[in-house]
Amino acid sequence: TGRLLDSESVGIFPANFVASSEPNLRIIDEKELQIGNLIGIGGFG
């Protein structure tokens, strides 16, 4: 996942679009997620 610039939104991206670096993880509960503005269906591949 990645945070969108100037936004509180996060997106889910395929692994080949993610830079390799030390993760700065914040663990959140699934109940906190709000799903909106979905593009496409299914998985990447």
mmCIF file of N, CA and C in Angstrom:
data_model
loop_
_atom_site.group_PDB
_atom_site.id
_atom_site.type_symbol
_atom_site.label_atom_id
_atom_site.label_comp_id
_atom_site.label_asym_id
_atom_site.label_seq_id
_atom_site.Cartn_x
_atom_site.Cartn_y
_atom_site.Cartn_z
ATOM 1 N N THR A 1 0.846 -1.187 0.000
ATOM 2 C CA THR A 1 0.000 0.000 0.000
ATOM 3 C C THR A 1 0.877 1.230 0.000
ATOM 4 N N GLY A 2 0.293 2.345 -0.318
ATOM 5 C CA GLY A 2 1.005 3.612 -0.286
ATOM 6 C C GLY A 2 0.050 4.759 -0.086
ATOM 7 N N ARG A 3 0.491 5.768 0.657
ATOM 8 C CA ARG A 3 -0.343 6.949 0.900
ATOM 9 C C ARG A 3 -0.294 7.864 -0.319
ATOM 10 N N LEU A 4 -1.444 8.389 -0.728
ATOM 11 C CA LEU A 4 -1.512 9.322 -1.840
ATOM 12 C C LEU A 4 -1.055 10.696 -1.366
ATOM 13 N N LEU A 5 -0.297 11.409 -2.179
ATOM 14 C CA LEU A 5 0.227 12.719 -1.801
ATOM 15 C C LEU A 5 -0.888 13.678 -1.428
ATOM 16 N N ASP A 6 -0.659 14.489 -0.387
ATOM 17 C CA ASP A 6 -1.616 15.504 0.073
ATOM 18 C C ASP A 6 -2.989 14.916 0.357
ATOM 19 N N SER A 7 -3.038 13.724 0.932
ATOM 20 C CA SER A 7 -4.312 13.053 1.170
ATOM 21 C C SER A 7 -4.180 12.115 2.353
ATOM 22 N N GLU A 8 -5.305 11.805 2.960
ATOM 23 C CA GLU A 8 -5.335 10.785 4.004
ATOM 24 C C GLU A 8 -5.605 9.413 3.400
ATOM 25 N N SER A 9 -5.795 9.340 2.069
ATOM 26 C CA SER A 9 -6.119 8.082 1.399
ATOM 27 C C SER A 9 -4.870 7.249 1.175
ATOM 28 N N VAL A 10 -5.051 5.941 1.186
ATOM 29 C CA VAL A 10 -3.971 5.032 0.817
ATOM 30 C C VAL A 10 -4.436 4.180 -0.345
ATOM 31 N N GLY A 11 -3.508 3.770 -1.177
ATOM 32 C CA GLY A 11 -3.829 2.930 -2.322
ATOM 33 C C GLY A 11 -3.104 1.603 -2.211
ATOM 34 N N ILE A 12 -3.578 0.637 -2.969
ATOM 35 C CA ILE A 12 -2.943 -0.677 -3.019
ATOM 36 C C ILE A 12 -2.344 -0.827 -4.410
ATOM 37 N N PHE A 13 -1.055 -1.084 -4.475
ATOM 38 C CA PHE A 13 -0.338 -1.127 -5.743
ATOM 39 C C PHE A 13 0.342 -2.478 -5.908
ATOM 40 N N PRO A 14 0.563 -2.931 -7.152
ATOM 41 C CA PRO A 14 1.319 -4.166 -7.371
ATOM 42 C C PRO A 14 2.747 -4.016 -6.845
ATOM 43 N N ALA A 15 3.366 -5.102 -6.457
ATOM 44 C CA ALA A 15 4.691 -5.074 -5.840
ATOM 45 C C ALA A 15 5.751 -4.432 -6.730
ATOM 46 N N ASN A 16 5.628 -4.531 -8.063
ATOM 47 C CA ASN A 16 6.678 -3.976 -8.923
ATOM 48 C C ASN A 16 6.620 -2.451 -9.005
ATOM 49 N N PHE A 17 5.658 -1.823 -8.360
ATOM 50 C CA PHE A 17 5.592 -0.365 -8.298
ATOM 51 C C PHE A 17 6.005 0.155 -6.931
ATOM 52 N N VAL A 18 6.523 -0.706 -6.075
ATOM 53 C CA VAL A 18 6.890 -0.330 -4.713
ATOM 54 C C VAL A 18 8.404 -0.351 -4.588
ATOM 55 N N ALA A 19 8.975 0.712 -4.018
ATOM 56 C CA ALA A 19 10.420 0.793 -3.844
ATOM 57 C C ALA A 19 10.869 -0.122 -2.716
ATOM 58 N N SER A 20 12.069 -0.635 -2.851
ATOM 59 C CA SER A 20 12.607 -1.461 -1.770
ATOM 60 C C SER A 20 13.279 -0.549 -0.745
ATOM 61 N N SER A 21 12.770 -0.553 0.452
ATOM 62 C CA SER A 21 13.332 0.228 1.550
ATOM 63 C C SER A 21 12.800 -0.342 2.854
ATOM 64 N N GLU A 22 13.358 0.111 3.959
ATOM 65 C CA GLU A 22 12.882 -0.343 5.258
ATOM 66 C C GLU A 22 11.441 0.105 5.452
ATOM 67 N N PRO A 23 10.552 -0.811 5.812
ATOM 68 C CA PRO A 23 9.149 -0.436 5.986
ATOM 69 C C PRO A 23 8.923 0.404 7.238
ATOM 70 N N ASN A 24 8.007 1.346 7.128
ATOM 71 C CA ASN A 24 7.566 2.153 8.261
ATOM 72 C C ASN A 24 6.108 1.760 8.480
ATOM 73 N N LEU A 25 5.897 0.633 9.166
ATOM 74 C CA LEU A 25 4.575 0.034 9.252
ATOM 75 C C LEU A 25 3.752 0.597 10.403
ATOM 76 N N ARG A 26 2.497 0.835 10.119
ATOM 77 C CA ARG A 26 1.519 1.180 11.148
ATOM 78 C C ARG A 26 0.434 0.121 11.060
ATOM 79 N N ILE A 27 0.296 -0.683 12.087
ATOM 80 C CA ILE A 27 -0.686 -1.763 12.070
ATOM 81 C C ILE A 27 -2.049 -1.196 12.434
ATOM 82 N N ILE A 28 -3.035 -1.458 11.562
ATOM 83 C CA ILE A 28 -4.398 -0.995 11.805
ATOM 84 C C ILE A 28 -5.342 -2.184 11.789
ATOM 85 N N ASP A 29 -6.457 -2.034 12.455
ATOM 86 C CA ASP A 29 -7.471 -3.076 12.486
ATOM 87 C C ASP A 29 -8.296 -3.006 11.209
ATOM 88 N N GLU A 30 -8.671 -4.162 10.692
ATOM 89 C CA GLU A 30 -9.465 -4.219 9.457
ATOM 90 C C GLU A 30 -10.758 -3.414 9.582
ATOM 91 N N LYS A 31 -11.314 -3.323 10.776
ATOM 92 C CA LYS A 31 -12.563 -2.585 10.998
ATOM 93 C C LYS A 31 -12.401 -1.085 10.750
ATOM 94 N N GLU A 32 -11.156 -0.570 10.790
ATOM 95 C CA GLU A 32 -10.893 0.849 10.566
ATOM 96 C C GLU A 32 -10.897 1.224 9.082
ATOM 97 N N LEU A 33 -10.844 0.230 8.190
ATOM 98 C CA LEU A 33 -10.762 0.506 6.759
ATOM 99 C C LEU A 33 -12.097 0.977 6.202
ATOM 100 N N GLN A 34 -12.040 1.977 5.335
ATOM 101 C CA GLN A 34 -13.207 2.438 4.597
ATOM 102 C C GLN A 34 -12.881 2.271 3.122
ATOM 103 N N ILE A 35 -13.659 1.443 2.432
ATOM 104 C CA ILE A 35 -13.383 1.149 1.030
ATOM 105 C C ILE A 35 -14.162 2.114 0.146
ATOM 106 N N GLY A 36 -13.482 2.740 -0.794
ATOM 107 C CA GLY A 36 -14.135 3.653 -1.722
ATOM 108 C C GLY A 36 -13.285 3.856 -2.959
ATOM 109 N N ASN A 37 -13.905 4.330 -4.020
ATOM 110 C CA ASN A 37 -13.207 4.646 -5.268
ATOM 111 C C ASN A 37 -12.320 3.496 -5.744
ATOM 112 N N LEU A 38 -12.932 2.366 -6.052
ATOM 113 C CA LEU A 38 -12.176 1.214 -6.538
ATOM 114 C C LEU A 38 -12.032 1.269 -8.051
ATOM 115 N N ILE A 39 -10.853 0.922 -8.540
ATOM 116 C CA ILE A 39 -10.604 0.869 -9.977
ATOM 117 C C ILE A 39 -10.313 -0.577 -10.332
ATOM 118 N N GLY A 40 -11.077 -1.128 -11.252
ATOM 119 C CA GLY A 40 -10.844 -2.497 -11.694
ATOM 120 C C GLY A 40 -11.404 -3.517 -10.725
ATOM 121 N N ILE A 41 -11.247 -4.782 -11.098
ATOM 122 C CA ILE A 41 -11.705 -5.881 -10.254
ATOM 123 C C ILE A 41 -10.651 -6.964 -10.240
ATOM 124 N N GLY A 42 -10.708 -7.829 -9.283
ATOM 125 C CA GLY A 42 -9.775 -8.941 -9.222
ATOM 126 C C GLY A 42 -8.390 -8.514 -8.783
ATOM 127 N N GLY A 43 -7.437 -9.408 -9.000
ATOM 128 C CA GLY A 43 -6.068 -9.138 -8.583
ATOM 129 C C GLY A 43 -5.221 -8.601 -9.720
ATOM 130 N N PHE A 44 -3.985 -8.314 -9.405
ATOM 131 C CA PHE A 44 -3.029 -7.862 -10.413
ATOM 132 C C PHE A 44 -2.325 -9.092 -10.966
ATOM 133 N N GLY A 45 -2.015 -9.052 -12.241
ATOM 134 C CA GLY A 45 -1.248 -10.178 -12.747
ATOM 135 C C GLY A 45 -1.527 -10.523 -14.164
#
